[in-house]
Coordinates of C-alpha atoms and ligand atoms in Angstrom, one line a residue:
M292 CA 10.3 -6.8 -10.7
S293 CA 12.5 -2.9 -11.1
N294 CA 9.9 -2.1 -13.0
M295 CA 6.8 -3.2 -10.7
T296 CA 5.4 -2.0 -7.4
F297 CA 3.3 -3.0 -4.6
T298 CA 0.4 -1.0 -3.4
M299 CA -2.8 -1.1 -0.5
I300 CA -5.3 1.0 -0.2
K301 CA -6.0 1.2 3.4
P302 CA -8.9 1.1 5.6
D303 CA -9.6 4.8 6.4
A304 CA -9.1 5.9 2.9
T305 CA -11.4 3.2 1.4
A306 CA -13.5 3.7 4.8
K307 CA -13.6 7.6 3.5
G308 CA -15.3 6.8 -0.4
H309 CA -11.3 7.7 -1.1
T310 CA -11.1 4.6 -3.0
G311 CA -11.8 5.4 -6.7
N312 CA -10.4 8.8 -6.2
I313 CA -7.0 7.1 -5.1
L314 CA -7.7 4.4 -8.5
Q315 CA -7.3 7.1 -10.8
H316 CA -4.4 9.6 -8.9
I317 CA -2.4 6.0 -9.3
L318 CA -3.4 5.9 -13.3
D319 CA -2.8 9.5 -13.7
S320 CA 0.9 9.5 -12.4
G321 CA 1.4 6.7 -14.9
F322 CA 1.3 3.5 -13.6
K323 CA -1.0 0.6 -15.0
I324 CA -2.7 -2.1 -12.8
K325 CA -1.4 -5.7 -13.2
A326 CA -3.6 -7.3 -10.8
M327 CA -6.2 -5.4 -8.1
K328 CA -8.2 -7.5 -5.4
W329 CA -10.8 -5.8 -2.6
V330 CA -10.4 -7.8 0.8
H331 CA -10.5 -7.4 4.7
L332 CA -7.2 -8.8 6.2
T333 CA -7.4 -11.1 9.2
A334 CA -5.6 -10.1 12.2
Q335 CA -3.3 -12.6 11.7
Q336 CA -2.8 -11.7 7.9
A337 CA -1.8 -8.4 8.9
G338 CA 0.6 -9.9 11.5
L339 CA 2.2 -11.6 8.7
F340 CA 2.6 -9.2 6.1
Y341 CA 4.0 -6.5 8.7
E342 CA 6.3 -8.8 10.4
V343 CA 9.2 -6.9 9.7
H344 CA 7.8 -4.5 11.7
K345 CA 7.2 -6.6 14.6
E346 CA 9.0 -4.8 16.9
R347 CA 8.2 -0.8 16.6
P348 CA 6.1 0.5 19.4
F349 CA 3.1 1.1 16.5
Y350 CA 3.0 -3.0 15.2
G351 CA -0.3 -3.8 17.4
E352 CA -2.0 -0.4 16.4
L353 CA -1.3 -1.1 12.8
V354 CA -2.1 -4.8 12.8
S355 CA -5.8 -3.8 14.3
F356 CA -5.5 -0.8 11.9
M357 CA -5.0 -2.9 8.8
S358 CA -7.4 -5.5 9.9
S359 CA -10.6 -2.7 10.5
G360 CA -11.7 -2.8 7.3
P361 CA -11.5 -3.0 3.7
I362 CA -8.2 -2.8 1.8
V363 CA -7.7 -2.7 -2.1
A364 CA -4.3 -4.1 -3.0
A365 CA -2.4 -4.3 -6.2
I366 CA 0.3 -4.9 -8.6
L367 CA 1.4 -1.4 -10.3
E368 CA 3.8 -1.2 -13.3
K369 CA 6.2 1.4 -14.5
D370 CA 9.8 2.5 -15.4
N371 CA 11.3 2.9 -12.0
A372 CA 8.1 2.0 -10.2
V373 CA 9.1 1.2 -6.6
S374 CA 10.3 4.7 -6.1
D375 CA 8.4 6.6 -8.3
F376 CA 5.3 5.1 -6.3
R377 CA 6.7 6.4 -3.0
A378 CA 6.9 10.1 -4.7
V379 CA 3.4 9.7 -5.8
I380 CA 2.0 8.8 -2.1
G381 CA 4.6 11.4 -0.1
A382 CA 6.3 11.1 3.5
T383 CA 4.8 8.4 5.9
N384 CA 3.5 11.6 8.2
P385 CA 0.8 13.2 6.0
A386 CA 1.6 16.1 8.2
Q387 CA 5.3 16.3 6.1
A388 CA 4.1 14.6 2.9
A389 CA 4.7 17.5 0.1
E390 CA 1.2 18.7 -1.9
G391 CA -0.2 17.1 -4.5
T392 CA 0.5 13.2 -2.9
I393 CA -1.6 11.0 -1.6
R394 CA -0.8 10.7 1.7
K395 CA -1.6 14.9 1.5
L396 CA -4.6 14.5 0.2
Y397 CA -5.8 11.6 1.7
A398 CA -4.6 10.9 5.0
A399 CA -5.4 11.9 8.5
S400 CA -1.9 10.7 10.4
I401 CA 1.1 9.0 10.4
G402 CA -0.7 5.9 11.5
E403 CA -3.6 6.3 9.0
N404 CA -2.1 7.1 6.4
A405 CA -4.6 6.7 3.2
I406 CA -1.9 4.1 1.3
H407 CA 1.2 1.2 1.2
G408 CA 3.8 1.5 -1.0
S409 CA 7.0 -0.7 -1.2
D410 CA 10.2 0.1 -0.7
S411 CA 12.3 -1.8 -2.7
N412 CA 12.1 -4.1 -5.4
E413 CA 13.0 -7.0 -3.8
N414 CA 9.7 -6.2 -1.1
A415 CA 7.6 -5.1 -4.3
K416 CA 7.9 -9.0 -5.0
I417 CA 7.7 -10.6 -1.3
E418 CA 4.6 -8.2 -1.3
S419 CA 2.7 -9.3 -4.4
D420 CA 3.5 -13.1 -3.7
F421 CA 1.9 -12.5 -0.4
F422 CA -1.4 -11.1 -2.4
F423 CA -1.3 -12.8 -6.0
S424 CA -0.6 -15.9 -7.5
A425 CA 0.5 -15.9 -11.3
F426 CA -3.4 -16.6 -12.1
E427 CA -4.4 -13.4 -11.0
R428 CA -1.8 -11.1 -13.1
F429 CA -2.5 -9.6 -16.5
Ligands
LIG765 P1 3.9 2.3 4.2 O1 4.7 0.5 4.2 O2 2.7 1.8 4.7 O3 4.4 2.3 2.6 P2 6.4 3.4 5.2 O4 6.5 3.1 4.1 O5 5.9 5.4 4.9 O6 4.5 2.9 4.8 P3 6.8 2.2 7.5 O7 7.9 3.2 8.1 O8 6.6 1.4 6.4 O9 6.0 3.4 6.6 O10 5.5 2.1 8.8 C1 4.7 1.0 7.9 C2 2.9 2.0 8.5 O11 3.3 1.9 10.3 C3 3.0 3.1 8.2 O12 2.9 3.5 6.8 C4 2.0 3.6 9.8 O13 0.7 2.7 8.7 C5 2.6 2.8 10.7 N1 3.6 3.7 11.0 C6 4.8 4.1 10.8 N2 5.2 4.7 12.3 C7 4.0 5.0 12.6 C8 4.0 5.6 14.6 N3 5.0 6.3 14.7 N4 2.8 5.8 14.9 C9 2.0 4.7 14.2 N5 2.0 4.2 13.1 C10 3.1 3.8 12.3
LIG766 MG1 7.3 0.9 4.0

């Protein structure tokens, strides 16, 4: 899956009405949408998704935030999808994100940072499989 990545538009961004602008930004950056859904995760589902961060001090906050409202989950396709998408979203902390990145434009804080992007090809596959069956990918 070196040409695929996985993203979520997080609850802060959907609540503020940024969903459309963020999807347009993703398309304008050259990504194709292979799968997409609008879902509200339970705390249990968010906890499972972020299980790798279980030992981090912000885990509880992250799980409650990610289950606080609806998100858009999507699989995106482009050459070098994982690294190119990380460049499009910007640094985890929006205060350190480069100008023009999605987090710089739409995120308020390191915790509520508007969007997720996979950090490796391996995790892109794991995360995509968490949300989507083969019948939901086009
Ligand atoms: P993501 O995985 O969501 O794309 P990331 O890879 O930039 O973000 P990670 O280190 O994987 O950052 O952290 C996952 C998420 O946990 C962050 O996006 C953010 O929402 C939250 N997070 C990370 N660090 C902190 C922190 N110090 N305080 C609060 N929340 C944090
Ligand atoms: Mg991450």
